[in-house]
mmCIF file of C-alpha atoms in Angstrom:
data_model
loop_
_atom_site.group_PDB
_atom_site.id
_atom_site.type_symbol
_atom_site.label_atom_id
_atom_site.label_comp_id
_atom_site.label_asym_id
_atom_site.label_seq_id
_atom_site.Cartn_x
_atom_site.Cartn_y
_atom_site.Cartn_z
ATOM 1 C CA ALA A 1 42.460 15.793 -50.209
ATOM 2 C CA ALA A 2 42.870 18.526 -47.637
ATOM 3 C CA GLY A 3 43.736 17.374 -44.145
ATOM 4 C CA VAL A 4 43.760 18.883 -40.687
ATOM 5 C CA ILE A 5 46.551 21.435 -40.397
ATOM 6 C CA GLN A 6 48.247 22.158 -37.104
ATOM 7 C CA SER A 7 50.805 24.812 -36.318
ATOM 8 C CA PRO A 8 53.407 25.064 -35.121
ATOM 9 C CA ARG A 9 54.641 21.498 -35.494
ATOM 10 C CA HIS A 10 57.243 21.992 -32.792
ATOM 11 C CA LEU A 11 57.384 24.465 -29.947
ATOM 12 C CA ILE A 12 59.866 24.916 -27.131
ATOM 13 C CA LYS A 13 58.927 27.023 -24.110
ATOM 14 C CA GLU A 14 60.234 27.737 -20.643
ATOM 15 C CA LYS A 15 58.284 27.030 -17.467
ATOM 16 C CA ARG A 16 55.644 29.627 -16.667
ATOM 17 C CA GLU A 17 55.547 30.839 -20.265
ATOM 18 C CA THR A 18 52.495 30.832 -22.531
ATOM 19 C CA ALA A 19 51.934 28.867 -25.722
ATOM 20 C CA THR A 20 49.283 28.953 -28.417
ATOM 21 C CA LEU A 21 48.565 26.088 -30.791
ATOM 22 C CA LYS A 22 46.471 26.473 -33.906
ATOM 23 C CA CYS A 23 44.294 23.999 -35.765
ATOM 24 C CA TYR A 24 42.688 24.333 -39.176
ATOM 25 C CA PRO A 25 40.054 21.632 -39.731
ATOM 26 C CA ILE A 26 39.200 19.951 -42.983
ATOM 27 C CA PRO A 27 36.991 22.273 -45.064
ATOM 28 C CA ARG A 28 33.289 21.979 -44.178
ATOM 29 C CA HIS A 29 34.078 20.189 -40.933
ATOM 30 C CA ASP A 30 32.257 21.938 -38.111
ATOM 31 C CA THR A 31 33.586 20.085 -35.065
ATOM 32 C CA VAL A 32 37.094 20.340 -33.653
ATOM 33 C CA TYR A 33 38.650 18.222 -30.918
ATOM 34 C CA TRP A 34 41.867 18.682 -28.950
ATOM 35 C CA TYR A 35 43.831 15.771 -27.510
ATOM 36 C CA GLN A 36 46.998 15.626 -25.424
ATOM 37 C CA GLN A 37 49.369 12.677 -25.739
ATOM 38 C CA GLY A 38 52.126 12.435 -23.161
ATOM 39 C CA PRO A 39 55.253 10.340 -23.826
ATOM 40 C CA GLY A 40 54.285 6.684 -24.187
ATOM 41 C CA GLN A 41 50.649 7.401 -23.368
ATOM 42 C CA ASP A 42 47.337 7.262 -25.170
ATOM 43 C CA PRO A 43 45.719 10.463 -26.426
ATOM 44 C CA GLN A 44 43.640 12.138 -23.737
ATOM 45 C CA PHE A 45 40.642 14.218 -24.735
ATOM 46 C CA LEU A 46 40.875 17.860 -23.698
ATOM 47 C CA ILE A 47 38.009 19.766 -25.256
ATOM 48 C CA SER A 48 35.812 19.994 -28.348
ATOM 49 C CA PHE A 49 33.857 22.641 -30.209
ATOM 50 C CA TYR A 50 30.877 22.458 -32.506
ATOM 51 C CA GLU A 51 29.835 25.496 -34.521
ATOM 52 C CA LYS A 52 32.095 27.715 -32.415
ATOM 53 C CA MET A 53 30.550 26.606 -29.119
ATOM 54 C CA GLN A 54 32.220 24.307 -26.611
ATOM 55 C CA SER A 55 30.519 20.930 -26.968
ATOM 56 C CA ASP A 56 32.431 18.714 -24.543
ATOM 57 C CA LYS A 57 35.165 19.034 -21.976
ATOM 58 C CA GLY A 58 37.639 16.468 -20.779
ATOM 59 C CA SER A 59 40.742 16.591 -18.635
ATOM 60 C CA ILE A 60 41.775 20.101 -19.634
ATOM 61 C CA PRO A 61 43.651 22.038 -16.937
ATOM 62 C CA ASP A 62 42.271 25.394 -15.847
ATOM 63 C CA ARG A 63 45.485 26.971 -17.168
ATOM 64 C CA PHE A 64 44.399 25.982 -20.674
ATOM 65 C CA SER A 65 41.688 27.593 -22.725
ATOM 66 C CA ALA A 66 40.490 27.114 -26.257
ATOM 67 C CA GLN A 67 38.067 28.553 -28.740
ATOM 68 C CA GLN A 68 36.775 28.018 -32.235
ATOM 69 C CA PHE A 69 36.579 30.992 -34.557
ATOM 70 C CA SER A 70 34.105 31.996 -37.261
ATOM 71 C CA ASP A 71 36.235 30.318 -39.937
ATOM 72 C CA TYR A 72 36.139 27.121 -37.812
ATOM 73 C CA HIS A 73 39.806 27.138 -36.979
ATOM 74 C CA SER A 74 40.607 26.600 -33.319
ATOM 75 C CA GLU A 75 43.322 27.746 -30.934
ATOM 76 C CA LEU A 76 44.506 26.132 -27.732
ATOM 77 C CA ASN A 77 46.046 28.595 -25.301
ATOM 78 C CA MET A 78 48.243 27.264 -22.529
ATOM 79 C CA SER A 79 49.502 29.520 -19.751
ATOM 80 C CA SER A 80 51.837 29.076 -16.781
ATOM 81 C CA LEU A 81 53.407 26.138 -18.550
ATOM 82 C CA GLU A 82 54.688 23.274 -16.455
ATOM 83 C CA LEU A 83 57.181 20.537 -17.299
ATOM 84 C CA GLY A 84 54.309 18.057 -17.340
ATOM 85 C CA ASP A 85 52.675 19.921 -20.209
ATOM 86 C CA SER A 86 55.361 18.589 -22.532
ATOM 87 C CA ALA A 87 53.391 16.427 -24.932
ATOM 88 C CA LEU A 88 52.107 15.961 -28.431
ATOM 89 C CA TYR A 89 48.912 17.924 -28.935
ATOM 90 C CA PHE A 90 46.550 16.638 -31.588
ATOM 91 C CA CYS A 91 43.699 18.396 -33.221
ATOM 92 C CA ALA A 92 40.992 16.430 -35.004
ATOM 93 C CA SER A 93 37.931 17.450 -36.951
ATOM 94 C CA SER A 94 34.663 15.895 -38.048
ATOM 95 C CA HIS A 95 31.461 16.838 -39.793
ATOM 96 C CA ASP A 96 28.258 16.745 -37.799
ATOM 97 C CA ARG A 97 26.000 15.906 -40.712
ATOM 98 C CA GLY A 98 26.336 12.293 -41.795
ATOM 99 C CA TRP A 99 28.082 11.560 -38.544
ATOM 100 C CA THR A 100 30.105 8.331 -38.736
ATOM 101 C CA GLY A 101 32.135 8.724 -35.587
ATOM 102 C CA GLU A 102 35.398 9.055 -37.472
ATOM 103 C CA LEU A 103 37.747 11.822 -36.425
ATOM 104 C CA PHE A 104 40.409 13.082 -38.809
ATOM 105 C CA PHE A 105 43.631 13.910 -37.016
ATOM 106 C CA GLY A 106 46.346 16.400 -37.773
ATOM 107 C CA GLU A 107 50.042 15.590 -37.504
ATOM 108 C CA GLY A 108 50.206 17.110 -34.056
ATOM 109 C CA SER A 109 52.123 19.918 -32.360
ATOM 110 C CA ARG A 110 54.957 18.813 -30.128
ATOM 111 C CA LEU A 111 55.363 21.079 -27.108
ATOM 112 C CA THR A 112 58.515 20.851 -25.043
ATOM 113 C CA VAL A 113 58.620 22.756 -21.760
ATOM 114 C CA LEU A 114 62.100 23.313 -20.321
ATOM 115 C CA ALA B 1 30.898 6.257 -19.639
ATOM 116 C CA GLN B 2 32.604 4.128 -22.230
ATOM 117 C CA SER B 3 36.093 2.697 -21.825
ATOM 118 C CA VAL B 4 38.579 0.652 -23.823
ATOM 119 C CA THR B 5 41.043 -1.957 -22.628
ATOM 120 C CA GLN B 6 44.027 -3.094 -24.628
ATOM 121 C CA LEU B 7 45.485 -5.934 -22.632
ATOM 122 C CA ASP B 8 48.824 -6.125 -24.432
ATOM 123 C CA SER B 9 51.139 -3.159 -24.150
ATOM 124 C CA GLN B 10 53.665 -4.781 -26.490
ATOM 125 C CA VAL B 11 53.406 -7.535 -29.054
ATOM 126 C CA PRO B 12 56.656 -8.796 -30.578
ATOM 127 C CA VAL B 13 56.271 -10.864 -33.730
ATOM 128 C CA PHE B 14 58.440 -12.117 -36.555
ATOM 129 C CA GLU B 15 57.978 -10.860 -40.073
ATOM 130 C CA GLU B 16 55.379 -12.778 -42.117
ATOM 131 C CA ALA B 17 53.813 -14.230 -38.972
ATOM 132 C CA PRO B 18 50.136 -13.596 -38.129
ATOM 133 C CA VAL B 19 49.240 -11.175 -35.368
ATOM 134 C CA GLU B 20 46.235 -10.343 -33.233
ATOM 135 C CA LEU B 21 45.969 -7.192 -31.132
ATOM 136 C CA ARG B 22 43.265 -7.429 -28.505
ATOM 137 C CA CYS B 23 40.701 -4.788 -27.642
ATOM 138 C CA ASN B 24 37.773 -4.960 -25.253
ATOM 139 C CA TYR B 25 35.335 -2.170 -24.607
ATOM 140 C CA SER B 26 32.793 -1.278 -21.988
ATOM 141 C CA SER B 27 29.698 0.788 -22.618
ATOM 142 C CA SER B 28 26.079 0.813 -21.516
ATOM 143 C CA VAL B 29 24.982 1.965 -24.969
ATOM 144 C CA SER B 30 25.866 1.110 -28.549
ATOM 145 C CA VAL B 31 29.201 2.403 -29.733
ATOM 146 C CA TYR B 32 31.248 2.830 -32.845
ATOM 147 C CA LEU B 33 34.633 1.099 -32.777
ATOM 148 C CA PHE B 34 37.900 2.110 -34.398
ATOM 149 C CA TRP B 35 41.505 1.116 -34.763
ATOM 150 C CA TYR B 36 44.073 3.855 -35.342
ATOM 151 C CA VAL B 37 47.772 3.409 -36.090
ATOM 152 C CA GLN B 38 50.525 5.804 -35.080
ATOM 153 C CA TYR B 39 53.931 5.521 -36.690
ATOM 154 C CA PRO B 40 56.904 7.061 -34.848
ATOM 155 C CA ASN B 41 56.670 10.846 -34.639
ATOM 156 C CA GLN B 42 53.508 10.930 -36.715
ATOM 157 C CA GLY B 43 49.808 11.540 -36.242
ATOM 158 C CA LEU B 44 46.974 9.073 -35.901
ATOM 159 C CA GLN B 45 45.790 7.294 -39.015
ATOM 160 C CA LEU B 46 42.526 5.382 -39.236
ATOM 161 C CA LEU B 47 43.014 1.677 -39.992
ATOM 162 C CA LEU B 48 39.395 0.587 -39.915
ATOM 163 C CA LYS B 49 36.070 1.188 -38.237
ATOM 164 C CA TYR B 50 32.927 -0.661 -37.257
ATOM 165 C CA LEU B 51 29.685 1.295 -37.436
ATOM 166 C CA SER B 52 27.061 -1.366 -38.154
ATOM 167 C CA GLY B 53 26.351 -4.316 -40.409
ATOM 168 C CA SER B 54 28.906 -7.036 -41.048
ATOM 169 C CA THR B 55 30.904 -7.786 -37.936
ATOM 170 C CA LEU B 56 34.062 -8.414 -39.943
ATOM 171 C CA VAL B 57 35.561 -5.191 -41.206
ATOM 172 C CA LYS B 58 38.538 -4.816 -43.470
ATOM 173 C CA GLY B 59 40.875 -1.888 -43.352
ATOM 174 C CA ILE B 60 44.016 -0.573 -44.942
ATOM 175 C CA ASN B 61 47.357 -2.361 -45.131
ATOM 176 C CA GLY B 62 45.749 -5.823 -44.956
ATOM 177 C CA PHE B 63 44.323 -5.420 -41.452
ATOM 178 C CA GLU B 64 40.895 -6.630 -40.410
ATOM 179 C CA ALA B 65 38.916 -6.670 -37.186
ATOM 180 C CA GLU B 66 35.909 -8.529 -35.908
ATOM 181 C CA PHE B 67 33.230 -7.022 -33.720
ATOM 182 C CA ASN B 68 31.947 -9.458 -31.107
ATOM 183 C CA LYS B 69 29.056 -7.990 -29.190
ATOM 184 C CA SER B 70 28.692 -10.836 -26.707
ATOM 185 C CA GLN B 71 32.363 -10.598 -25.743
ATOM 186 C CA THR B 72 32.482 -6.819 -26.175
ATOM 187 C CA SER B 73 35.617 -7.207 -28.215
ATOM 188 C CA PHE B 74 37.058 -5.724 -31.385
ATOM 189 C CA HIS B 75 40.333 -7.545 -31.991
ATOM 190 C CA LEU B 76 42.625 -6.497 -34.824
ATOM 191 C CA ARG B 77 44.270 -9.128 -37.004
ATOM 192 C CA LYS B 78 46.680 -9.432 -39.879
ATOM 193 C CA PRO B 79 47.609 -12.776 -41.434
ATOM 194 C CA SER B 80 51.164 -11.796 -42.329
ATOM 195 C CA VAL B 81 52.960 -8.768 -40.928
ATOM 196 C CA HIS B 82 55.743 -6.699 -42.439
ATOM 197 C CA ILE B 83 58.557 -4.765 -40.847
ATOM 198 C CA SER B 84 56.724 -1.605 -41.896
ATOM 199 C CA ASP B 85 53.795 -2.521 -39.623
ATOM 200 C CA THR B 86 55.929 -1.674 -36.592
ATOM 201 C CA ALA B 87 53.933 1.070 -34.873
ATOM 202 C CA GLU B 88 51.621 1.883 -31.989
ATOM 203 C CA TYR B 89 48.039 0.722 -32.440
ATOM 204 C CA PHE B 90 45.146 2.316 -30.600
ATOM 205 C CA CYS B 91 41.647 0.946 -30.232
ATOM 206 C CA ALA B 92 38.985 3.605 -29.711
ATOM 207 C CA VAL B 93 35.256 3.966 -29.164
ATOM 208 C CA SER B 94 32.728 6.710 -29.591
ATOM 209 C CA LEU B 95 29.073 6.879 -28.755
ATOM 210 C CA ARG B 96 26.573 6.724 -31.554
ATOM 211 C CA SER B 97 25.683 10.325 -31.051
ATOM 212 C CA SER B 98 26.666 13.157 -33.266
ATOM 213 C CA GLY B 99 29.899 14.888 -32.412
ATOM 214 C CA ASP B 100 30.995 12.523 -29.685
ATOM 215 C CA LYS B 101 34.670 12.349 -28.875
ATOM 216 C CA LEU B 102 36.851 9.271 -29.251
ATOM 217 C CA THR B 103 38.000 7.454 -26.144
ATOM 218 C CA PHE B 104 41.259 5.605 -26.703
ATOM 219 C CA GLY B 105 42.794 2.527 -25.178
ATOM 220 C CA THR B 106 46.313 2.650 -23.830
ATOM 221 C CA GLY B 107 47.774 1.354 -27.070
ATOM 222 C CA THR B 108 49.673 -1.730 -28.176
ATOM 223 C CA ARG B 109 53.138 -1.478 -29.598
ATOM 224 C CA LEU B 110 53.584 -3.936 -32.436
ATOM 225 C CA ALA B 111 57.270 -4.740 -32.934
ATOM 226 C CA VAL B 112 57.953 -6.753 -36.077
ATOM 227 C CA ARG B 113 61.330 -8.476 -36.215
ATOM 228 C CA PRO B 114 63.079 -9.776 -39.314
#
């Protein structure tokens, strides 16, 4: 079965640079979530989109922005990168109809800021 | 807002011994409850979930969990662990409303020793 696809899987950037992470949800899933997991920490919710509109917002820095496109894929844009942005970024998707609360996670994109 | 507490940050156990990973939640409304497992350098995989009905739920890899409403707990158990169960385990909750995000606990590292 198709899963959530994230790219790139690994990314290395310098401080103050910009990074873009992409997420392709499971087909027919209309909701996308972004999470940030720092080293040894639990995943922290950043932001979510439903039908291309922002549906919820968590602890996402102002330097970050995200959007969901017409094909339901989503991109997380991170600017003015800081060392503390080094983390594993997860994307998850779900389907609104028949909601069961389960989120399907991708393998994550590991961002390293030097 | 809902929250999750995992009291044990690490649980060391010998192979073939039973294990219980504790999870307590706090919410003013009904929630869905989940356990996710994260193997080293991998994404989050759903172990099991409680939505409604029987309070004892069985998941993959021989794990089970019991929902206790009066104690607001959802402890994860396995009668006999294997070395391959060594991983980080996250308890999570979501509201019973469509498209709600998951809120994770801080995780419990299960370390199985031979």
